[in-house]
Amino acid sequence: MTDLIADQERLRQLIDVFAQLSEPESGPGVTRLAYTPLERDAHEIFAERMSALGLTVWADAAGNTLAERPGADPALHAIGTGSHLDSVPNAGAFDGIVGVCAAMEAARLFVEHDVLHRHPLRFVVFAAEEGARFGQACTGSRIAAGLTGASELPAKRDADGISLAEAMTGVGLDPAAVAGARWRPEDWAAFIELHIEQGSVLETNGVRLGVVDSISGSTRLLLELSGRATHSGGTPMHLRADAMTAAAEVVLAIESLAGADNVGTRTTVGKIEAEPGSITTIAGHVRLWVDVRGTDAQRQRNTTREIVRRAANICAGRGIGFEHEQLADTPPVRLPDGIRDELAACCRAGGIEPCIMTSGASHDAQQINNVTPSGMLFVPSKAGISHDPAEWTSIEDVALGTNALSAGLLRLDEGLS
Ligand code: HGY
Ligand code: MN
Ligand code: MN
């Protein structure tokens, strides 16, 4: 790794600045959802700090914020790095934030040390990476990659019925203009992202840096089960159309489809809503949100199909109505060996043999890899916890990841034409 050493105290302060931006009265941890004023405030902090370093800063119609430091050879295409600043509800303070803070620290080091680089370097904050609010993950980077267009934005709605398009308009963006936010492959040479692992492989193996060679795909479903709401005391057991007990059987069937072999297919029902939600009324309507992850595209599709088939059969057997909607679908991706090997060499140059690994979580780099060759660096997550206030990574590991990131940018700058 170059002699550019990240400043741990600066990183700690920056992480704390973003961690303060959380919805009031939203409970423990950080809640800064996609396309909310708080997410825009976080992008504004990034923009101000990058402008203060003398970088050119702009935001696109998707709400992605980019900062560029020109290279010595303007004919060369940009090398980018970055991540996201939105969170799931009651999140930790590191998911996405670490990649943005590391990019900001790398930019600062390059400016303060007057580092020369040939390619333009772009530091990026993607909007709306989390799928928690609208079901679709990575909206900002999917728009940049041309995978999500303006026509899809009005249909995706949050729990309050607000559409993606309305939420974007509500924070001053123009959803109708997102085609203009699409990245042109010819403008880019590579993209790399630093992220917390959100699993426990690094910690379990005592390795402080990971290099990602593949990223799991994810499919998200909404299942609607319709029974009959009626009195819980007056209705004998054999005369019920109980949507809740049907849902319980469906949830366990979904879990069983991930299989004991755990080779990379993971199924989760993390959210359930029952109506009318009264202790003395049998549930007449239940909604389940399903998350299917897979490292094998065919198996991910088969698992999703089988979930729908099993759920329909269970409901039919119980006299319960069944409908389903696919909310999102992203295939797994294998990241290019060339970028992977360059990042691994950076880790080794810094004295660390990295763990070459799969990401169970989805990431912006997964989408951006459709535009330009992309790679990822991981730093450990304590006890593998993420999407929870207990999510934590040591500032020493954040700094180590930042050093690998800045070295990676300069190594790619040297090696790419
Ligand atoms: O859900 C995910 O995999 C990521 O945290 N967006
Ligand atoms: Mn993330
Ligand atoms: Mn996340």
CSV table of C-alpha atoms and ligand atoms in Angstrom, one decimal:
chain,number,residue,atom,x,y,z
A,1,MET,CA,0.0,0.0,0.0
A,2,THR,CA,1.3,3.5,-0.8
A,3,ASP,CA,2.6,5.7,2.1
A,4,LEU,CA,-0.8,7.4,2.2
A,5,ILE,CA,-2.0,6.6,5.7
A,6,ALA,CA,-5.6,7.3,6.6
A,7,ASP,CA,-6.2,9.5,9.6
A,8,GLN,CA,-8.2,7.4,12.1
A,9,GLU,CA,-9.5,10.3,14.1
A,10,ARG,CA,-10.8,12.0,10.9
A,11,LEU,CA,-12.5,8.8,9.9
A,12,ARG,CA,-14.1,8.4,13.4
A,13,GLN,CA,-15.4,11.9,13.3
A,14,LEU,CA,-16.8,11.5,9.8
A,15,ILE,CA,-18.6,8.3,10.7
A,16,ASP,CA,-20.0,10.0,13.8
A,17,VAL,CA,-21.2,13.0,11.7
A,18,PHE,CA,-23.3,10.7,9.5
A,19,ALA,CA,-24.5,8.6,12.4
A,20,GLN,CA,-26.1,11.7,13.9
A,21,LEU,CA,-28.4,12.0,10.9
A,22,SER,CA,-31.3,9.8,12.0
A,23,GLU,CA,-35.1,10.2,12.1
A,24,PRO,CA,-36.1,11.6,15.4
A,25,GLU,CA,-38.1,9.1,17.6
A,26,SER,CA,-37.3,6.3,15.2
A,27,GLY,CA,-35.9,4.1,18.0
A,28,PRO,CA,-32.5,2.6,18.5
A,29,GLY,CA,-29.7,2.9,15.9
A,30,VAL,CA,-29.7,4.9,12.7
A,31,THR,CA,-32.8,5.4,10.5
A,32,ARG,CA,-32.0,7.4,7.3
A,33,LEU,CA,-34.2,5.9,4.6
A,34,ALA,CA,-34.0,6.2,0.8
A,35,TYR,CA,-35.1,9.5,-0.7
A,36,THR,CA,-35.8,11.2,2.5
A,37,PRO,CA,-34.6,14.7,3.4
A,38,LEU,CA,-32.1,13.1,5.9
A,39,GLU,CA,-30.5,11.1,3.1
A,40,ARG,CA,-30.1,14.4,1.1
A,41,ASP,CA,-28.6,16.1,4.1
A,42,ALA,CA,-26.0,13.3,4.2
A,43,HIS,CA,-25.3,13.8,0.5
A,44,GLU,CA,-24.9,17.6,1.1
A,45,ILE,CA,-22.3,17.0,3.8
A,46,PHE,CA,-20.4,14.8,1.3
A,47,ALA,CA,-20.8,17.5,-1.4
A,48,GLU,CA,-19.6,20.3,0.9
A,49,ARG,CA,-16.5,18.4,2.0
A,50,MET,CA,-15.5,17.4,-1.5
A,51,SER,CA,-16.1,21.0,-2.8
A,52,ALA,CA,-13.9,22.3,0.0
A,53,LEU,CA,-11.1,20.0,-1.3
A,54,GLY,CA,-11.4,21.7,-4.6
A,55,LEU,CA,-13.2,18.8,-6.4
A,56,THR,CA,-15.9,19.4,-9.0
A,57,VAL,CA,-19.2,18.2,-7.5
A,58,TRP,CA,-22.6,17.5,-9.1
A,59,ALA,CA,-25.8,15.5,-8.4
A,60,ASP,CA,-27.6,13.6,-11.1
A,61,ALA,CA,-31.4,13.1,-11.5
A,62,ALA,CA,-31.3,9.9,-9.5
A,63,GLY,CA,-29.9,11.8,-6.5
A,64,ASN,CA,-26.4,10.2,-6.9
A,65,THR,CA,-23.7,12.7,-5.8
A,66,LEU,CA,-20.3,12.7,-7.6
A,67,ALA,CA,-17.1,14.5,-7.0
A,68,GLU,CA,-14.2,14.5,-9.5
A,69,ARG,CA,-10.5,15.2,-9.2
A,70,PRO,CA,-9.1,15.7,-12.7
A,71,GLY,CA,-6.2,13.4,-13.8
A,72,ALA,CA,-3.1,14.4,-15.7
A,73,ASP,CA,-4.4,12.8,-18.9
A,74,PRO,CA,-7.9,14.1,-19.7
A,75,ALA,CA,-8.2,11.6,-22.5
A,76,LEU,CA,-8.3,8.7,-20.0
A,77,HIS,CA,-11.6,7.5,-18.5
A,78,ALA,CA,-12.6,7.9,-14.9
A,79,ILE,CA,-11.8,5.5,-12.0
A,80,GLY,CA,-14.5,5.6,-9.4
A,81,THR,CA,-15.0,4.7,-5.8
A,82,GLY,CA,-17.9,5.2,-3.3
A,83,SER,CA,-20.9,3.6,-1.7
A,84,HIS,CA,-24.2,4.8,-0.1
A,85,LEU,CA,-25.5,6.9,2.8
A,86,ASP,CA,-29.0,5.7,3.2
A,87,SER,CA,-29.9,3.0,5.8
A,88,VAL,CA,-32.4,0.4,6.8
A,89,PRO,CA,-34.6,1.2,9.8
A,90,ASN,CA,-32.8,1.0,13.1
A,91,ALA,CA,-29.5,0.3,11.4
A,92,GLY,CA,-25.9,0.5,12.5
A,93,ALA,CA,-23.5,3.4,11.7
A,94,PHE,CA,-21.2,1.6,9.2
A,95,ASP,CA,-23.2,0.0,6.4
A,96,GLY,CA,-22.4,2.1,3.3
A,97,ILE,CA,-21.0,4.9,5.5
A,98,VAL,CA,-17.6,3.2,5.7
A,99,GLY,CA,-17.2,3.2,1.9
A,100,VAL,CA,-18.2,6.8,1.6
A,101,CYS,CA,-15.9,8.0,4.5
A,102,ALA,CA,-13.0,6.0,3.0
A,103,ALA,CA,-13.6,7.6,-0.4
A,104,MET,CA,-13.7,11.0,1.2
A,105,GLU,CA,-10.5,10.3,3.2
A,106,ALA,CA,-8.7,9.0,0.1
A,107,ALA,CA,-9.7,12.2,-1.8
A,108,ARG,CA,-8.3,14.3,1.1
A,109,LEU,CA,-5.0,12.3,1.1
A,110,PHE,CA,-4.6,12.7,-2.7
A,111,VAL,CA,-5.2,16.5,-2.4
A,112,GLU,CA,-3.1,17.1,0.7
A,113,HIS,CA,-0.2,15.0,-0.6
A,114,ASP,CA,-0.7,16.5,-4.1
A,115,VAL,CA,-0.8,13.0,-5.5
A,116,LEU,CA,-0.6,12.9,-9.3
A,117,HIS,CA,-2.8,10.4,-11.1
A,118,ARG,CA,-3.4,10.0,-14.8
A,119,HIS,CA,-7.1,9.1,-14.8
A,120,PRO,CA,-9.8,11.4,-13.5
A,121,LEU,CA,-10.9,10.1,-10.1
A,122,ARG,CA,-14.6,10.2,-9.2
A,123,PHE,CA,-15.9,9.8,-5.6
A,124,VAL,CA,-19.5,8.7,-5.6
A,125,VAL,CA,-22.4,8.5,-3.1
A,126,PHE,CA,-25.3,6.5,-4.6
A,127,ALA,CA,-28.8,7.3,-3.6
A,128,ALA,CA,-31.3,4.7,-2.2
A,129,GLU,CA,-29.0,1.6,-2.0
A,130,GLU,CA,-31.2,-0.1,0.6
A,131,GLY,CA,-34.3,-1.9,-0.6
A,132,ALA,CA,-35.9,-1.6,2.9
A,133,ARG,CA,-38.3,1.2,1.9
A,134,PHE,CA,-39.4,0.4,-1.6
A,135,GLY,CA,-38.4,-3.3,-2.0
A,136,GLN,CA,-35.9,-2.5,-4.9
A,137,ALA,CA,-32.3,-2.3,-3.7
A,138,CYS,CA,-29.6,-0.1,-5.3
A,139,THR,CA,-32.0,2.3,-7.1
A,140,GLY,CA,-29.4,5.0,-7.6
A,141,SER,CA,-26.8,2.7,-9.0
A,142,ARG,CA,-29.4,0.7,-11.0
A,143,ILE,CA,-30.4,4.0,-12.6
A,144,ALA,CA,-26.8,4.8,-13.3
A,145,ALA,CA,-26.4,1.3,-14.8
A,146,GLY,CA,-29.5,1.7,-17.0
A,147,LEU,CA,-31.2,-1.2,-15.1
A,148,THR,CA,-34.1,0.9,-13.6
A,149,GLY,CA,-35.9,3.5,-15.7
A,150,ALA,CA,-38.4,6.3,-15.1
A,151,SER,CA,-41.3,4.1,-16.0
A,152,GLU,CA,-40.7,1.8,-13.0
A,153,LEU,CA,-40.5,4.6,-10.4
A,154,PRO,CA,-44.3,5.3,-9.9
A,155,ALA,CA,-45.1,1.7,-9.3
A,156,LYS,CA,-42.8,0.9,-6.4
A,157,ARG,CA,-44.5,2.1,-3.1
A,158,ASP,CA,-43.4,2.2,0.5
A,159,ALA,CA,-45.5,1.1,3.6
A,160,ASP,CA,-47.3,4.5,3.5
A,161,GLY,CA,-48.2,4.1,-0.2
A,162,ILE,CA,-45.7,6.8,-1.3
A,163,SER,CA,-44.1,5.8,-4.6
A,164,LEU,CA,-40.4,6.0,-5.4
A,165,ALA,CA,-41.2,8.8,-7.9
A,166,GLU,CA,-43.2,10.8,-5.3
A,167,ALA,CA,-40.4,10.4,-2.8
A,168,MET,CA,-37.8,11.5,-5.3
A,169,THR,CA,-39.9,14.6,-6.2
A,170,GLY,CA,-40.4,15.2,-2.5
A,171,VAL,CA,-36.6,15.7,-2.1
A,172,GLY,CA,-36.3,17.9,-5.1
A,173,LEU,CA,-35.3,15.3,-7.7
A,174,ASP,CA,-36.9,14.8,-11.1
A,175,PRO,CA,-37.8,11.1,-11.6
A,176,ALA,CA,-38.8,11.8,-15.2
A,177,ALA,CA,-35.3,12.8,-16.0
A,178,VAL,CA,-33.4,9.8,-14.7
A,179,ALA,CA,-32.4,8.7,-18.2
A,180,GLY,CA,-29.9,11.5,-18.0
A,181,ALA,CA,-28.3,9.9,-14.9
A,182,ARG,CA,-27.2,6.9,-16.9
A,183,TRP,CA,-23.4,6.3,-16.9
A,184,ARG,CA,-21.8,5.8,-20.3
A,185,PRO,CA,-19.3,2.9,-20.3
A,186,GLU,CA,-16.9,4.9,-22.4
A,187,ASP,CA,-16.6,7.5,-19.6
A,188,TRP,CA,-15.3,4.9,-17.1
A,189,ALA,CA,-12.3,2.7,-16.6
A,190,ALA,CA,-13.1,0.9,-13.3
A,191,PHE,CA,-15.0,1.3,-10.0
A,192,ILE,CA,-14.1,-0.1,-6.6
A,193,GLU,CA,-16.2,0.0,-3.3
A,194,LEU,CA,-15.1,-0.6,0.3
A,195,HIS,CA,-17.9,-2.0,2.5
A,196,ILE,CA,-18.3,-3.8,5.8
A,197,GLU,CA,-18.6,-7.5,5.3
A,198,GLN,CA,-22.0,-7.9,7.1
A,199,GLY,CA,-21.1,-11.5,7.8
A,200,SER,CA,-18.6,-13.2,10.0
A,201,VAL,CA,-16.1,-14.9,7.6
A,202,LEU,CA,-13.3,-12.3,8.2
A,203,GLU,CA,-13.7,-12.2,11.9
A,204,THR,CA,-13.9,-16.0,12.2
A,205,ASN,CA,-10.7,-16.4,10.1
A,206,GLY,CA,-8.9,-13.6,11.9
A,207,VAL,CA,-8.4,-11.8,8.5
A,208,ARG,CA,-8.6,-8.0,8.5
A,209,LEU,CA,-9.3,-7.5,4.7
A,210,GLY,CA,-11.5,-9.3,2.2
A,211,VAL,CA,-11.5,-9.0,-1.6
A,212,VAL,CA,-14.9,-9.9,-3.1
A,213,ASP,CA,-15.0,-12.1,-6.2
A,214,SER,CA,-18.8,-12.6,-6.4
A,215,ILE,CA,-21.9,-11.0,-5.0
A,216,SER,CA,-25.1,-12.9,-4.3
A,217,GLY,CA,-28.2,-12.1,-6.2
A,218,SER,CA,-31.5,-11.1,-4.5
A,219,THR,CA,-35.1,-11.6,-5.3
A,220,ARG,CA,-37.8,-10.0,-3.2
A,221,LEU,CA,-41.5,-11.1,-3.1
A,222,LEU,CA,-44.7,-9.8,-1.5
A,223,LEU,CA,-47.1,-12.6,-0.6
A,224,GLU,CA,-50.8,-11.8,0.3
A,225,LEU,CA,-52.8,-14.3,2.2
A,226,SER,CA,-56.6,-13.8,2.5
A,227,GLY,CA,-58.8,-15.6,5.0
A,228,ARG,CA,-61.7,-14.4,7.0
A,229,ALA,CA,-61.5,-12.1,10.0
A,230,THR,CA,-64.0,-13.1,12.7
A,231,HIS,CA,-64.4,-13.6,16.4
A,232,SER,CA,-61.6,-15.6,18.1
A,233,GLY,CA,-63.9,-17.0,20.8
A,234,GLY,CA,-67.1,-17.6,18.9
A,235,THR,CA,-65.5,-19.4,15.9
A,236,PRO,CA,-64.7,-23.1,16.3
A,237,MET,CA,-61.3,-24.3,15.1
A,238,HIS,CA,-62.8,-26.3,12.1
A,239,LEU,CA,-64.7,-23.3,10.8
A,240,ARG,CA,-61.8,-20.9,10.4
A,241,ALA,CA,-60.0,-19.4,7.4
A,242,ASP,CA,-57.1,-18.2,9.5
A,243,ALA,CA,-54.5,-16.2,7.4
A,244,MET,CA,-52.0,-16.2,10.3
A,245,THR,CA,-51.7,-20.0,10.7
A,246,ALA,CA,-51.4,-20.3,6.9
A,247,ALA,CA,-48.7,-17.7,7.0
A,248,ALA,CA,-46.9,-19.5,9.8
A,249,GLU,CA,-46.8,-22.7,7.6
A,250,VAL,CA,-45.6,-20.7,4.6
A,251,VAL,CA,-42.8,-19.0,6.6
A,252,LEU,CA,-41.4,-22.4,7.7
A,253,ALA,CA,-41.7,-23.8,4.2
A,254,ILE,CA,-39.7,-20.8,2.9
A,255,GLU,CA,-37.0,-21.5,5.5
A,256,SER,CA,-36.9,-25.2,4.5
A,257,LEU,CA,-36.2,-24.3,0.9
A,258,ALA,CA,-32.9,-22.7,1.7
A,259,GLY,CA,-31.8,-26.2,2.5
A,260,ALA,CA,-29.5,-27.4,5.2
A,261,ASP,CA,-26.5,-27.4,2.9
A,262,ASN,CA,-26.4,-23.5,3.0
A,263,VAL,CA,-24.3,-23.3,-0.1
A,264,GLY,CA,-25.3,-19.8,-0.8
A,265,THR,CA,-29.1,-19.8,-1.0
A,266,ARG,CA,-30.7,-17.9,1.9
A,267,THR,CA,-34.4,-17.2,2.4
A,268,THR,CA,-35.8,-14.8,4.9
A,269,VAL,CA,-39.2,-13.4,5.9
A,270,GLY,CA,-38.2,-10.4,7.8
A,271,LYS,CA,-41.5,-8.5,7.7
A,272,ILE,CA,-45.1,-9.6,8.3
A,273,GLU,CA,-48.3,-7.6,8.6
A,274,ALA,CA,-51.6,-9.1,9.9
A,275,GLU,CA,-55.0,-7.4,9.7
A,276,PRO,CA,-57.0,-6.4,11.6
A,277,GLY,CA,-54.2,-7.0,14.1
A,278,SER,CA,-56.6,-7.5,17.1
A,279,ILE,CA,-56.0,-10.0,19.8
A,280,THR,CA,-59.6,-11.2,19.7
A,281,THR,CA,-60.0,-11.4,16.0
A,282,ILE,CA,-58.7,-14.2,13.7
A,283,ALA,CA,-56.3,-12.7,11.1
A,284,GLY,CA,-58.2,-12.2,7.9
A,285,HIS,CA,-55.3,-10.9,5.8
A,286,VAL,CA,-51.6,-11.4,6.2
A,287,ARG,CA,-48.8,-9.9,4.0
A,288,LEU,CA,-45.3,-11.4,4.0
A,289,TRP,CA,-42.2,-9.9,2.5
A,290,VAL,CA,-39.7,-12.5,1.3
A,291,ASP,CA,-36.0,-12.1,0.6
A,292,VAL,CA,-34.2,-14.8,-1.5
A,293,ARG,CA,-30.5,-14.6,-1.9
A,294,GLY,CA,-28.4,-16.8,-4.2
A,295,THR,CA,-24.9,-17.2,-5.5
A,296,ASP,CA,-26.2,-19.4,-8.3
A,297,ALA,CA,-28.7,-17.6,-10.7
A,298,GLN,CA,-30.6,-20.8,-11.7
A,299,ARG,CA,-30.9,-21.9,-8.1
A,300,GLN,CA,-32.1,-18.4,-7.1
A,301,ARG,CA,-34.8,-18.5,-9.7
A,302,ASN,CA,-35.8,-22.1,-8.9
A,303,THR,CA,-36.0,-21.3,-5.2
A,304,THR,CA,-38.2,-18.3,-5.9
A,305,ARG,CA,-40.5,-20.3,-8.1
A,306,GLU,CA,-40.7,-23.1,-5.5
A,307,ILE,CA,-41.6,-20.6,-2.7
A,308,VAL,CA,-44.6,-19.3,-4.8
A,309,ARG,CA,-45.7,-22.9,-5.6
A,310,ARG,CA,-45.5,-24.1,-2.0
A,311,ALA,CA,-47.2,-21.0,-0.6
A,312,ALA,CA,-50.0,-21.4,-3.1
A,313,ASN,CA,-50.5,-25.1,-2.2
A,314,ILE,CA,-50.5,-24.4,1.5
A,315,CYS,CA,-53.1,-21.7,1.0
A,316,ALA,CA,-55.2,-23.8,-1.2
A,317,GLY,CA,-55.2,-26.6,1.3
A,318,ARG,CA,-56.4,-24.2,4.0
A,319,GLY,CA,-59.0,-22.4,2.0
A,320,ILE,CA,-57.0,-19.2,2.0
A,321,GLY,CA,-56.7,-16.8,-0.9
A,322,PHE,CA,-53.2,-16.3,-2.3
A,323,GLU,CA,-51.6,-13.6,-4.4
A,324,HIS,CA,-47.9,-12.7,-5.0
A,325,GLU,CA,-45.9,-9.9,-6.5
A,326,GLN,CA,-42.2,-9.8,-7.4
A,327,LEU,CA,-40.8,-6.6,-6.0
A,328,ALA,CA,-37.2,-6.9,-7.2
A,329,ASP,CA,-34.8,-9.3,-8.9
A,330,THR,CA,-31.0,-9.0,-9.2
A,331,PRO,CA,-28.9,-11.9,-10.4
A,332,PRO,CA,-25.6,-12.9,-8.7
A,333,VAL,CA,-22.5,-11.4,-10.3
A,334,ARG,CA,-18.9,-12.6,-10.6
A,335,LEU,CA,-16.6,-9.6,-10.4
A,336,PRO,CA,-13.8,-9.4,-12.9
A,337,ASP,CA,-10.6,-11.3,-11.9
A,338,GLY,CA,-8.4,-8.4,-13.1
A,339,ILE,CA,-9.8,-5.9,-10.5
A,340,ARG,CA,-9.9,-8.6,-7.8
A,341,ASP,CA,-6.3,-9.5,-8.4
A,342,GLU,CA,-5.2,-5.8,-8.3
A,343,LEU,CA,-7.0,-5.3,-5.0
A,344,ALA,CA,-5.6,-8.5,-3.5
A,345,ALA,CA,-2.1,-7.3,-4.5
A,346,CYS,CA,-2.7,-4.0,-2.7
A,347,CYS,CA,-3.6,-5.9,0.5
A,348,ARG,CA,-0.5,-8.1,0.2
A,349,ALA,CA,1.6,-5.0,-0.4
A,350,GLY,CA,0.3,-3.8,3.0
A,351,GLY,CA,1.3,-7.0,4.6
A,352,ILE,CA,-2.1,-8.7,4.7
A,353,GLU,CA,-3.1,-11.8,2.8
A,354,PRO,CA,-6.8,-11.0,2.0
A,355,CYS,CA,-9.7,-13.5,2.1
A,356,ILE,CA,-11.1,-13.8,-1.4
A,357,MET,CA,-14.8,-14.2,-0.8
A,358,THR,CA,-18.4,-14.0,-1.8
A,359,SER,CA,-20.7,-11.2,-0.6
A,360,GLY,CA,-24.1,-12.4,0.8
A,361,ALA,CA,-25.3,-8.8,0.8
A,362,SER,CA,-26.0,-6.9,-2.4
A,363,HIS,CA,-24.0,-3.7,-3.3
A,364,ASP,CA,-23.8,-0.8,-5.6
A,365,ALA,CA,-20.7,-2.2,-7.2
A,366,GLN,CA,-22.8,-5.2,-8.3
A,367,GLN,CA,-24.9,-2.8,-10.5
A,368,ILE,CA,-22.0,-0.6,-11.6
A,369,ASN,CA,-20.2,-3.7,-12.8
A,370,ASN,CA,-22.7,-3.6,-15.7
A,371,VAL,CA,-21.1,-0.3,-16.8
A,372,THR,CA,-17.4,-0.7,-15.9
A,373,PRO,CA,-15.2,-3.4,-14.4
A,374,SER,CA,-15.8,-3.3,-10.6
A,375,GLY,CA,-14.3,-4.7,-7.4
A,376,MET,CA,-14.9,-4.7,-3.7
A,377,LEU,CA,-12.9,-4.6,-0.5
A,378,PHE,CA,-14.4,-5.8,2.8
A,379,VAL,CA,-13.5,-5.0,6.4
A,380,PRO,CA,-14.7,-7.2,9.3
A,381,SER,CA,-18.1,-6.8,11.0
A,382,LYS,CA,-18.0,-7.6,14.7
A,383,ALA,CA,-19.9,-10.9,15.3
A,384,GLY,CA,-21.1,-10.7,11.7
A,385,ILE,CA,-23.9,-8.3,12.8
A,386,SER,CA,-25.4,-5.8,10.3
A,387,HIS,CA,-28.7,-4.0,9.7
A,388,ASP,CA,-28.8,-3.6,13.4
A,389,PRO,CA,-27.7,-0.9,16.0
A,390,ALA,CA,-25.0,-3.4,17.2
A,391,GLU,CA,-23.3,-3.3,13.8
A,392,TRP,CA,-19.6,-2.4,14.4
A,393,THR,CA,-16.2,-2.2,12.8
A,394,SER,CA,-13.1,-1.0,14.5
A,395,ILE,CA,-11.7,2.4,13.3
A,396,GLU,CA,-8.4,0.6,12.9
A,397,ASP,CA,-10.0,-1.8,10.4
A,398,VAL,CA,-11.8,1.1,8.7
A,399,ALA,CA,-8.4,2.9,8.3
A,400,LEU,CA,-6.8,-0.3,7.0
A,401,GLY,CA,-9.6,-0.6,4.4
A,402,THR,CA,-9.1,3.0,3.5
A,403,ASN,CA,-5.4,2.5,2.9
A,404,ALA,CA,-6.1,-0.5,0.7
A,405,LEU,CA,-8.8,1.6,-1.2
A,406,SER,CA,-6.5,4.5,-1.9
A,407,ALA,CA,-3.7,2.2,-2.9
A,408,GLY,CA,-6.1,0.3,-5.1
A,409,LEU,CA,-7.2,3.5,-6.9
A,410,LEU,CA,-3.5,4.4,-7.6
A,411,ARG,CA,-2.6,0.9,-8.6
A,412,LEU,CA,-5.5,0.9,-11.1
A,413,ASP,CA,-4.5,4.3,-12.3
A,414,GLU,CA,-1.0,3.0,-13.1
A,415,GLY,CA,-2.2,-0.2,-14.7
A,416,LEU,CA,-5.2,0.8,-16.7
A,417,SER,CA,-4.9,2.6,-20.0
B,1,HGY,O1,-29.8,-5.8,1.5
B,1,HGY,C1,-28.7,-5.8,1.1
B,1,HGY,O2,-28.1,-6.8,0.7
B,1,HGY,C2,-27.9,-4.6,1.2
B,1,HGY,O3,-27.7,-4.2,2.5
B,1,HGY,N1,-28.5,-3.5,0.5
B,2,MN,MN,-24.7,-1.5,2.1
B,3,MN,MN,-27.5,-2.6,3.8
